[in-house]
Tab-separated table of C-alpha atoms and ligand atoms in Angstrom:
chain	number	residue	atom	x	y	z
A	1	MET	CA	28.002	4.904	-8.008
A	2	SER	CA	28.827	1.439	-9.240
A	3	LYS	CA	27.117	-0.013	-12.242
A	4	PRO	CA	24.346	-2.415	-11.190
A	5	GLU	CA	23.942	-5.693	-13.011
A	6	ARG	CA	21.118	-5.718	-15.560
A	7	ALA	CA	18.098	-7.885	-14.876
A	8	ARG	CA	17.855	-10.767	-17.332
A	9	THR	CA	14.162	-10.983	-17.898
A	10	ARG	CA	12.533	-8.615	-20.364
A	11	PRO	CA	10.299	-6.255	-18.404
A	12	GLN	CA	7.032	-5.314	-20.040
A	13	HIS	CA	5.798	-1.774	-20.248
A	14	ALA	CA	3.308	-0.980	-17.531
A	15	THR	CA	0.749	1.700	-16.926
A	16	MET	CA	-0.102	2.021	-13.271
A	17	ASP	CA	-3.827	1.831	-12.563
A	18	GLN	CA	-3.922	4.791	-10.174
A	19	PHE	CA	-3.866	7.110	-13.227
A	20	ALA	CA	-6.684	7.120	-15.761
A	21	VAL	CA	-6.077	7.208	-19.503
A	22	VAL	CA	-8.356	9.312	-21.731
A	23	ASP	CA	-7.942	9.472	-25.531
A	24	ASN	CA	-4.710	7.522	-25.108
A	25	CYS	CA	-3.272	10.287	-22.917
A	26	LEU	CA	-2.403	9.784	-19.254
A	27	GLN	CA	-4.470	11.852	-16.780
A	28	VAL	CA	-2.913	13.306	-13.645
A	29	GLY	CA	-4.697	15.410	-11.070
A	30	GLY	CA	-7.873	14.995	-13.152
A	31	ARG	CA	-6.288	16.608	-16.227
A	32	SER	CA	-4.513	15.411	-19.309
A	33	LEU	CA	-0.765	15.139	-19.067
A	34	LEU	CA	-0.430	17.487	-22.076
A	35	GLU	CA	-2.360	20.191	-20.240
A	36	VAL	CA	-0.292	19.706	-17.131
A	37	ALA	CA	2.918	19.897	-19.203
A	38	ALA	CA	1.667	23.139	-20.762
A	39	GLN	CA	0.935	24.546	-17.301
A	40	VAL	CA	4.374	23.626	-15.982
A	41	GLY	CA	5.819	25.233	-19.091
A	42	SER	CA	8.877	23.025	-19.554
A	43	THR	CA	10.044	19.464	-19.236
A	44	PRO	CA	11.272	17.543	-17.293
A	45	PHE	CA	9.012	17.814	-14.268
A	46	TYR	CA	7.595	15.863	-11.375
A	47	ALA	CA	3.824	15.951	-10.933
A	48	TYR	CA	2.166	14.825	-7.699
A	49	ASP	CA	-1.527	14.095	-7.385
A	50	SER	CA	-2.741	15.276	-3.969
A	51	ALA	CA	-6.052	13.408	-4.331
A	52	LEU	CA	-4.166	10.122	-4.629
A	53	MET	CA	-2.271	10.911	-1.428
A	54	THR	CA	-5.520	11.698	0.358
A	55	THR	CA	-7.096	8.474	-0.885
A	56	ARG	CA	-4.100	6.431	0.187
A	57	VAL	CA	-4.160	7.875	3.726
A	58	ALA	CA	-7.943	7.387	3.984
A	59	GLU	CA	-7.709	3.764	2.826
A	60	LEU	CA	-4.885	3.084	5.217
A	61	ARG	CA	-6.764	4.617	8.135
A	62	ALA	CA	-9.825	2.569	7.246
A	63	ALA	CA	-7.740	-0.612	7.184
A	64	LEU	CA	-5.651	-0.063	10.335
A	65	PRO	CA	-6.910	0.051	13.928
A	66	ALA	CA	-8.049	3.507	15.008
A	67	GLY	CA	-5.385	3.573	17.747
A	68	ILE	CA	-2.576	3.871	15.208
A	69	HIS	CA	-1.334	7.436	14.674
A	70	LEU	CA	-0.010	7.957	11.157
A	71	HIS	CA	3.068	10.100	10.628
A	72	TYR	CA	4.517	11.181	7.306
A	73	ALA	CA	8.300	10.682	7.049
A	74	MET	CA	9.038	13.714	4.967
A	75	LYS	CA	12.382	12.690	3.561
A	76	ALA	CA	10.364	10.661	1.041
A	77	ASN	CA	9.152	13.884	-0.544
A	78	PRO	CA	10.028	17.163	1.191
A	79	MET	CA	8.417	19.515	-1.382
A	80	PRO	CA	6.817	22.153	0.892
A	81	ALA	CA	3.432	21.914	-0.836
A	82	VAL	CA	3.438	18.130	-0.399
A	83	VAL	CA	4.434	18.413	3.256
A	84	GLN	CA	1.658	20.983	3.793
A	85	HIS	CA	-0.835	18.591	2.227
A	86	MET	CA	0.394	15.609	4.228
A	87	ALA	CA	0.389	17.629	7.491
A	88	GLY	CA	-3.281	18.198	6.957
A	89	ILE	CA	-4.227	14.546	6.480
A	90	THR	CA	-1.836	12.682	8.836
A	91	ASP	CA	-1.267	12.915	12.607
A	92	GLY	CA	2.294	14.173	12.479
A	93	LEU	CA	5.539	14.582	10.585
A	94	ASP	CA	8.918	12.895	10.977
A	95	VAL	CA	11.914	15.011	10.067
A	96	ALA	CA	15.605	14.205	9.664
A	97	SER	CA	17.335	17.601	9.601
A	98	ALA	CA	16.910	21.203	10.716
A	99	GLY	CA	16.022	21.983	7.105
A	100	GLU	CA	13.167	19.488	7.073
A	101	LEU	CA	12.147	20.702	10.530
A	102	ALA	CA	11.781	24.249	9.185
A	103	THR	CA	9.544	22.986	6.376
A	104	ALA	CA	7.506	20.947	8.852
A	105	LEU	CA	7.046	23.890	11.273
A	106	ALA	CA	6.000	26.149	8.418
A	107	THR	CA	2.920	23.983	7.893
A	108	GLY	CA	1.674	25.224	11.252
A	109	ILE	CA	1.333	21.776	12.835
A	110	ASP	CA	1.805	21.387	16.568
A	111	PRO	CA	5.544	20.804	17.217
A	112	ARG	CA	4.555	18.046	19.615
A	113	ASP	CA	3.385	16.111	16.559
A	114	ILE	CA	6.824	16.303	14.960
A	115	SER	CA	9.614	13.857	15.696
A	116	PHE	CA	13.233	14.264	14.658
A	117	ALA	CA	15.401	11.212	13.907
A	118	GLY	CA	18.754	10.892	12.179
A	119	PRO	CA	22.244	9.812	13.123
A	120	GLY	CA	24.811	12.593	13.295
A	121	LYS	CA	22.566	15.470	14.275
A	122	SER	CA	24.625	18.662	14.234
A	123	SER	CA	24.590	21.244	16.998
A	124	ALA	CA	22.394	23.394	14.766
A	125	ASP	CA	19.981	20.449	14.317
A	126	LEU	CA	19.790	19.847	18.067
A	127	GLN	CA	19.404	23.528	18.888
A	128	ALA	CA	16.539	23.887	16.414
A	129	ALA	CA	14.921	20.714	17.723
A	130	VAL	CA	15.183	21.791	21.372
A	131	ALA	CA	13.965	25.303	20.601
A	132	SER	CA	10.904	24.108	18.771
A	133	GLY	CA	9.819	21.489	21.307
A	134	VAL	CA	9.621	18.509	18.953
A	135	ILE	CA	10.319	14.939	20.077
A	136	ILE	CA	13.978	14.159	19.512
A	137	ASN	CA	14.733	10.543	18.724
A	138	MET	CA	18.159	10.190	20.300
A	139	GLU	CA	20.541	8.059	18.310
A	140	SER	CA	23.345	7.600	20.876
A	141	GLU	CA	24.373	8.183	24.477
A	142	GLY	CA	26.605	11.033	23.264
A	143	GLU	CA	23.691	12.736	21.593
A	144	MET	CA	21.713	12.450	24.820
A	145	LEU	CA	24.467	14.300	26.693
A	146	ARG	CA	24.610	17.031	24.040
A	147	ILE	CA	20.827	17.534	24.313
A	148	ALA	CA	21.067	17.571	28.097
A	149	ALA	CA	23.771	20.269	27.899
A	150	LEU	CA	21.509	22.416	25.686
A	151	ALA	CA	18.652	21.861	28.118
A	152	THR	CA	20.761	22.953	31.067
A	153	ALA	CA	22.044	26.027	29.209
A	154	GLY	CA	18.541	27.042	28.087
A	155	GLY	CA	16.659	26.035	31.202
A	156	THR	CA	14.377	23.790	29.149
A	157	ARG	CA	13.340	20.162	29.386
A	158	PRO	CA	13.423	18.689	25.855
A	159	ARG	CA	11.087	15.905	24.901
A	160	VAL	CA	13.140	12.881	23.962
A	161	ALA	CA	12.768	9.287	22.866
A	162	ILE	CA	15.426	6.657	22.361
A	163	ARG	CA	15.823	5.294	18.882
A	164	VAL	CA	16.503	1.625	19.471
A	165	ASN	CA	18.523	-0.537	17.117
A	166	PRO	CA	16.470	-3.674	17.529
A	167	ASP	CA	17.891	-7.140	18.111
A	168	PHE	CA	15.953	-8.430	15.066
A	169	GLU	CA	15.668	-7.543	11.378
A	170	LEU	CA	12.755	-6.750	9.111
A	171	LYS	CA	13.156	-9.772	6.843
A	172	THR	CA	13.146	-9.494	3.028
A	173	SER	CA	13.208	-5.728	3.241
A	174	GLY	CA	14.305	-3.477	0.411
A	175	MET	CA	16.261	-1.451	2.950
A	176	LYS	CA	17.219	-2.857	6.331
A	177	MET	CA	17.761	-0.211	8.947
A	178	GLY	CA	17.889	-2.208	12.159
A	179	GLY	CA	19.261	-5.463	13.548
A	180	GLY	CA	22.950	-6.284	13.666
A	181	PRO	CA	25.545	-3.520	13.855
A	182	ARG	CA	24.012	-0.253	12.607
A	183	PRO	CA	24.781	3.466	12.710
A	184	PHE	CA	21.110	4.056	13.576
A	185	GLY	CA	19.896	4.171	17.122
A	186	VAL	CA	21.183	2.574	20.282
A	187	ASP	CA	21.615	-1.201	20.469
A	188	ALA	CA	18.690	-2.635	22.392
A	189	GLU	CA	20.933	-4.226	25.004
A	190	ARG	CA	22.451	-0.825	25.898
A	191	VAL	CA	19.114	0.894	26.357
A	192	PRO	CA	18.520	-0.008	30.021
A	193	ALA	CA	21.845	1.620	31.043
A	194	MET	CA	21.033	4.663	28.916
A	195	LEU	CA	17.626	4.959	30.594
A	196	ALA	CA	19.272	4.861	34.020
A	197	GLN	CA	21.613	7.695	32.980
A	198	MET	CA	18.702	9.650	31.479
A	199	ALA	CA	16.895	9.642	34.800
A	200	THR	CA	19.613	11.996	36.117
A	201	LEU	CA	19.296	14.462	33.209
A	202	PRO	CA	16.863	17.354	32.519
A	203	LEU	CA	15.051	15.403	29.771
A	204	ASP	CA	11.388	14.651	29.357
A	205	PHE	CA	11.267	10.936	28.438
A	206	MET	CA	8.573	10.134	25.896
A	207	GLY	CA	9.337	6.606	24.761
A	208	PHE	CA	10.971	4.658	22.007
A	209	HIS	CA	11.455	4.756	18.282
A	210	ILE	CA	12.017	1.310	16.769
A	211	PHE	CA	12.469	1.325	13.000
A	212	SER	CA	13.628	-1.893	11.441
A	213	GLY	CA	13.429	-1.305	7.716
A	214	SER	CA	11.495	-0.130	4.735
A	215	GLN	CA	10.170	-1.066	1.277
A	216	ASN	CA	8.692	-4.374	2.372
A	217	LEU	CA	5.904	-6.026	0.376
A	218	ARG	CA	5.445	-9.173	2.497
A	219	ALA	CA	2.737	-8.986	5.095
A	220	GLU	CA	4.214	-11.902	7.100
A	221	ALA	CA	7.550	-10.108	7.421
A	222	ILE	CA	5.861	-6.890	8.571
A	223	ILE	CA	3.716	-8.807	11.050
A	224	GLU	CA	6.721	-10.586	12.515
A	225	ALA	CA	8.729	-7.342	12.830
A	226	GLN	CA	5.790	-5.466	14.413
A	227	SER	CA	5.219	-8.215	16.949
A	228	LYS	CA	8.916	-8.206	17.859
A	229	THR	CA	8.865	-4.389	18.005
A	230	PHE	CA	6.098	-4.372	20.612
A	231	GLU	CA	7.771	-7.183	22.606
A	232	LEU	CA	11.010	-5.208	22.643
A	233	ALA	CA	9.206	-2.011	23.715
A	234	PHE	CA	7.425	-3.867	26.529
A	235	ARG	CA	10.743	-5.267	27.722
A	236	LEU	CA	12.585	-1.929	27.570
A	237	ALA	CA	9.692	-0.067	29.203
A	238	GLU	CA	10.411	-1.999	32.407
A	239	SER	CA	13.694	-0.067	32.713
A	240	ALA	CA	12.185	3.342	31.848
A	241	PRO	CA	12.234	6.191	34.406
A	242	ALA	CA	8.611	7.033	33.612
A	243	PRO	CA	5.710	5.366	31.822
A	244	LEU	CA	5.927	5.567	28.050
A	245	SER	CA	3.726	8.227	26.479
A	246	TRP	CA	4.888	7.573	22.919
A	247	LEU	CA	5.984	4.561	20.914
A	248	ASN	CA	7.018	4.877	17.292
A	249	ILE	CA	6.967	1.416	15.716
A	250	GLY	CA	8.467	2.505	12.380
A	251	GLY	CA	6.845	1.793	9.064
A	252	GLY	CA	8.213	-0.486	6.451
A	253	LEU	CA	5.231	-0.773	4.092
A	254	GLY	CA	6.544	-0.953	0.535
A	255	ILE	CA	5.064	-0.192	-2.845
A	256	PRO	CA	5.336	-2.226	-6.043
A	257	TYR	CA	8.044	-0.891	-8.339
A	258	PHE	CA	8.955	-3.825	-10.556
A	259	PRO	CA	7.241	-6.396	-12.742
A	260	GLY	CA	5.639	-9.148	-10.666
A	261	GLU	CA	5.397	-7.062	-7.478
A	262	GLN	CA	1.988	-6.652	-5.876
A	263	ARG	CA	0.596	-4.024	-3.515
A	264	ILE	CA	0.922	-5.136	0.082
A	265	GLU	CA	-2.104	-6.844	1.649
A	266	LEU	CA	-3.083	-4.989	4.835
A	267	THR	CA	-5.839	-7.199	6.305
A	268	ALA	CA	-3.581	-9.545	8.261
A	269	ILE	CA	-1.259	-6.710	9.304
A	270	ALA	CA	-4.238	-4.789	10.681
A	271	ALA	CA	-5.561	-7.800	12.598
A	272	ASN	CA	-2.184	-8.396	14.193
A	273	LEU	CA	-1.863	-4.700	15.090
A	274	GLU	CA	-5.270	-4.849	16.725
A	275	SER	CA	-4.074	-7.526	19.143
A	276	LEU	CA	-0.730	-5.763	19.680
A	277	LEU	CA	-2.604	-2.558	20.580
A	278	ALA	CA	-4.646	-4.478	23.124
A	279	ALA	CA	-1.420	-5.837	24.653
A	280	ALA	CA	0.083	-2.318	24.584
A	281	LYS	CA	-2.966	-0.983	26.463
A	282	ALA	CA	-2.271	-3.518	29.207
A	283	ARG	CA	1.519	-3.078	29.281
A	284	LEU	CA	1.993	0.594	28.343
A	285	GLY	CA	-1.302	2.225	29.311
A	286	ASP	CA	-2.204	5.211	27.157
A	287	ALA	CA	1.032	5.518	25.191
A	288	GLU	CA	0.424	6.979	21.723
A	289	ILE	CA	1.384	4.412	19.059
A	290	VAL	CA	2.832	5.955	15.943
A	291	MET	CA	3.545	4.398	12.561
A	292	GLU	CA	5.809	6.459	10.293
A	293	LEU	CA	5.535	6.020	6.559
A	294	GLY	CA	7.165	7.813	3.670
A	295	ARG	CA	6.922	6.188	0.270
A	296	TYR	CA	3.767	4.237	1.012
A	297	LEU	CA	1.838	7.488	1.358
A	298	VAL	CA	3.276	9.444	-1.586
A	299	ALA	CA	5.297	7.391	-4.054
A	300	GLU	CA	2.407	6.113	-6.120
A	301	ALA	CA	0.912	9.588	-6.367
A	302	GLY	CA	3.877	10.940	-8.297
A	303	ILE	CA	5.182	10.742	-11.827
A	304	TYR	CA	8.357	12.026	-13.464
A	305	VAL	CA	7.920	13.359	-16.968
A	306	CYS	CA	10.612	14.029	-19.508
A	307	GLU	CA	10.654	14.584	-23.224
A	308	VAL	CA	12.210	12.620	-26.067
A	309	VAL	CA	14.913	14.773	-27.674
A	310	ASP	CA	16.373	12.300	-30.162
A	311	LYS	CA	15.846	8.807	-31.412
A	312	LYS	CA	18.799	6.739	-32.443
A	313	ILE	CA	19.300	3.306	-33.853
A	314	SER	CA	22.608	1.768	-32.910
A	315	ARG	CA	23.481	-1.609	-34.385
A	316	GLY	CA	19.897	-2.688	-34.444
A	317	GLU	CA	18.799	-1.338	-31.029
A	318	THR	CA	16.585	1.713	-30.639
A	319	PHE	CA	17.406	4.402	-28.093
A	320	LEU	CA	15.072	7.193	-27.125
A	321	ILE	CA	17.229	9.974	-25.709
A	322	THR	CA	15.397	12.288	-23.321
A	323	ASN	CA	16.100	15.557	-21.564
A	324	GLY	CA	15.706	13.800	-18.190
A	325	GLY	CA	17.443	10.930	-16.445
A	326	LEU	CA	19.704	9.915	-13.619
A	327	HIS	CA	20.410	13.512	-12.497
A	328	HIS	CA	16.696	14.028	-11.784
A	329	HIS	CA	15.663	10.510	-10.863
A	330	LEU	CA	18.555	8.495	-9.531
A	331	ALA	CA	16.282	5.724	-8.237
A	332	ALA	CA	14.674	5.043	-11.632
A	333	SER	CA	18.131	4.797	-13.197
A	334	GLY	CA	18.821	1.931	-10.804
A	335	ASN	CA	21.570	3.643	-8.912
A	336	PHE	CA	19.848	4.317	-5.566
A	337	GLY	CA	20.417	1.125	-3.633
A	338	GLN	CA	19.539	-1.456	-6.255
A	339	VAL	CA	21.758	-4.515	-6.650
A	340	ILE	CA	20.211	-5.668	-9.906
A	341	ARG	CA	18.873	-2.943	-12.190
A	342	LYS	CA	15.191	-3.311	-12.992
A	343	ASN	CA	12.963	-0.953	-14.892
A	344	TYR	CA	10.523	1.242	-13.049
A	345	PRO	CA	7.121	1.224	-14.746
A	346	VAL	CA	7.271	3.600	-17.707
A	347	CYS	CA	4.841	4.696	-20.407
A	348	ILE	CA	4.714	7.160	-23.264
A	349	GLY	CA	2.319	9.580	-21.625
A	350	ASN	CA	0.762	11.048	-24.770
A	351	ARG	CA	0.397	7.703	-26.564
A	352	VAL	CA	-0.141	5.188	-23.824
A	353	ALA	CA	-1.309	2.242	-25.892
A	354	ALA	CA	-0.601	1.091	-29.437
A	355	PRO	CA	-1.543	-2.027	-31.402
A	356	GLU	CA	2.103	-2.802	-31.838
A	357	LEU	CA	4.949	-2.267	-29.391
A	358	LYS	CA	8.615	-1.592	-30.132
A	359	THR	CA	11.517	-2.634	-27.982
A	360	VAL	CA	13.417	0.494	-26.978
A	361	SER	CA	15.835	1.695	-24.364
A	362	ILE	CA	15.214	5.122	-22.847
A	363	VAL	CA	18.294	6.989	-21.737
A	364	GLY	CA	19.071	10.448	-20.448
A	365	PRO	CA	21.422	13.153	-21.760
A	366	LEU	CA	24.334	12.426	-19.419
A	367	CYS	CA	27.638	11.112	-20.716
A	368	THR	CA	27.526	7.977	-18.590
A	369	PRO	CA	26.179	4.489	-19.308
A	370	LEU	CA	24.435	4.631	-15.912
A	371	ASP	CA	21.906	7.142	-17.250
A	372	ILE	CA	19.116	4.707	-18.093
A	373	LEU	CA	15.376	5.183	-17.544
A	374	ALA	CA	14.226	2.029	-19.329
A	375	ASP	CA	16.321	-0.874	-20.532
A	376	LYS	CA	14.856	-2.746	-23.512
A	377	MET	CA	11.219	-2.122	-22.756
A	378	ASP	CA	8.295	-2.803	-25.089
A	379	LEU	CA	6.526	0.536	-25.692
A	380	PRO	CA	4.441	2.270	-28.325
A	381	ALA	CA	6.580	3.877	-31.025
A	382	ALA	CA	7.755	7.279	-29.829
A	383	ASP	CA	9.749	10.116	-31.250
A	384	ALA	CA	11.134	13.545	-30.452
A	385	GLY	CA	8.579	15.612	-28.547
A	386	ASP	CA	6.793	12.655	-26.956
A	387	LEU	CA	6.522	12.520	-23.186
A	388	VAL	CA	8.149	9.695	-21.226
A	389	VAL	CA	6.459	9.054	-17.879
A	390	VAL	CA	8.095	7.202	-15.002
A	391	PHE	CA	5.539	6.014	-12.455
A	392	GLN	CA	5.999	5.388	-8.686
A	393	SER	CA	8.049	8.579	-8.553
A	394	GLY	CA	6.447	10.553	-5.732
A	395	ALA	CA	9.105	9.487	-3.254
A	396	TYR	CA	12.918	9.530	-3.370
A	397	GLY	CA	12.880	11.254	-6.738
A	398	PHE	CA	13.574	14.982	-6.952
A	399	SER	CA	15.291	15.320	-3.589
A	400	ALA	CA	17.250	12.070	-3.777
A	401	SER	CA	18.950	12.878	-7.090
A	402	PRO	CA	22.238	14.579	-7.989
A	403	ARG	CA	20.541	17.427	-9.838
A	404	ASP	CA	23.726	19.416	-10.577
A	405	PHE	CA	25.573	16.479	-12.138
A	406	LEU	CA	26.526	17.677	-15.657
A	407	GLY	CA	24.865	21.048	-15.211
A	408	HIS	CA	21.550	20.439	-16.990
A	409	PRO	CA	18.458	22.369	-15.858
A	410	HIS	CA	16.699	21.095	-12.745
A	411	PRO	CA	13.267	19.539	-13.107
A	412	ARG	CA	10.224	21.474	-11.953
A	413	GLU	CA	7.749	20.110	-9.408
A	414	ILE	CA	4.011	20.582	-9.304
A	415	LEU	CA	1.403	19.414	-6.795
A	416	LEU	CA	-1.980	18.987	-8.420
B	501	PLP	C1	13.408	6.833	5.630
B	501	PLP	C2	12.717	6.601	6.887
B	501	PLP	C3	11.331	6.356	6.883
B	501	PLP	C4	10.521	6.294	5.642
B	501	PLP	O1	10.792	5.155	4.893
B	501	PLP	P1	9.804	4.813	3.685
B	501	PLP	O2	10.438	3.606	3.065
B	501	PLP	O3	9.804	5.966	2.766
B	501	PLP	O4	8.472	4.543	4.255
B	501	PLP	C5	10.734	6.221	8.115
B	501	PLP	N1	11.405	6.297	9.248
B	501	PLP	C6	12.760	6.512	9.289
B	501	PLP	C7	13.463	6.583	10.572
B	501	PLP	C8	13.451	6.663	8.116
B	501	PLP	O5	14.754	6.876	8.135
């Protein structure tokens, strides 16, 4: 972990509008944060609001063309209760390990609605994937041969798709995962040769998985990438041994984390998808078109809650020291892929508003200057016992953090 640069502008405190405030206390899952904290029994904890996830999926379905199948990429939040909830409201799950696959299968969804992507799948991963009958997104020619060997040994015909490393990028993306040299997928120009080789193997070809990036808030960039994704799929389909029955166009929809960011506008994206689906009907027939989303479906439904343990004034600056931090929420500390550290939206959950705000920094208990939850933020005065809430924490929080670092207790998780 290298220390990110600090952003220069002073971020304002922000309360996200998906959560109501009653009597100056944040409400989550229809209850006051204090009640939820009492139910959990200790701080820190993550709380996820299932109704917000349901609303998000419903709004997205209403906005997008009906022909789009929505998958939940469960690495965003693999808590079994969350995955169970998402399995019930989406059309499928995307997994990235045998561990995630086990959680996905435990929901009872049809294995044919699960796809498995990830570079460097182990033999155990591939065996579990073949045995369960999920779609395996093959990331290399070598992986294809390993799957074919398992198929021959087991007398099965695994369902496979090729994960394509596209010949374009998702522009202005928080995380680029395609275009240029990548460890993910097979370079588009190598796919025709791989398809020819596949035709000789005991594999059931389903289609392509083309994922170009994630955390994008610009509709024009998403539109351009989706158009290029379909064009690429149409071109590659001409070399396929069988008609495509499945095309996973990736996701990429971002959520606002930082001051000045706005929720993505879906209208133009949906209109473009409508015409792309019409073209796909003509070029690919009845192939199922899948969009896979992680954070967009769950991040805004989650908060991370920790408690102020001490308040310190050091040479004129106020520090609130909490029992939570980087070890529970690496992303909010700014150490999960950020170049310039910016504050996640934060509030004092049990005193959300105050006539006068104080400039404070909120830090965790770890002996490292990287352990920051809020850097010089304007917040209502808080003291030991008050609850610090970090919003936009339903994805890449609990499971994406080094929870054993320094040996403090792990946070709890609750789905409301
Ligand atoms: C991580 C990942 C996703 C989910 O990304 P989000 O930004 O959470 O939407 C989707 N597909 C693949 C292949 C991924 O690796």
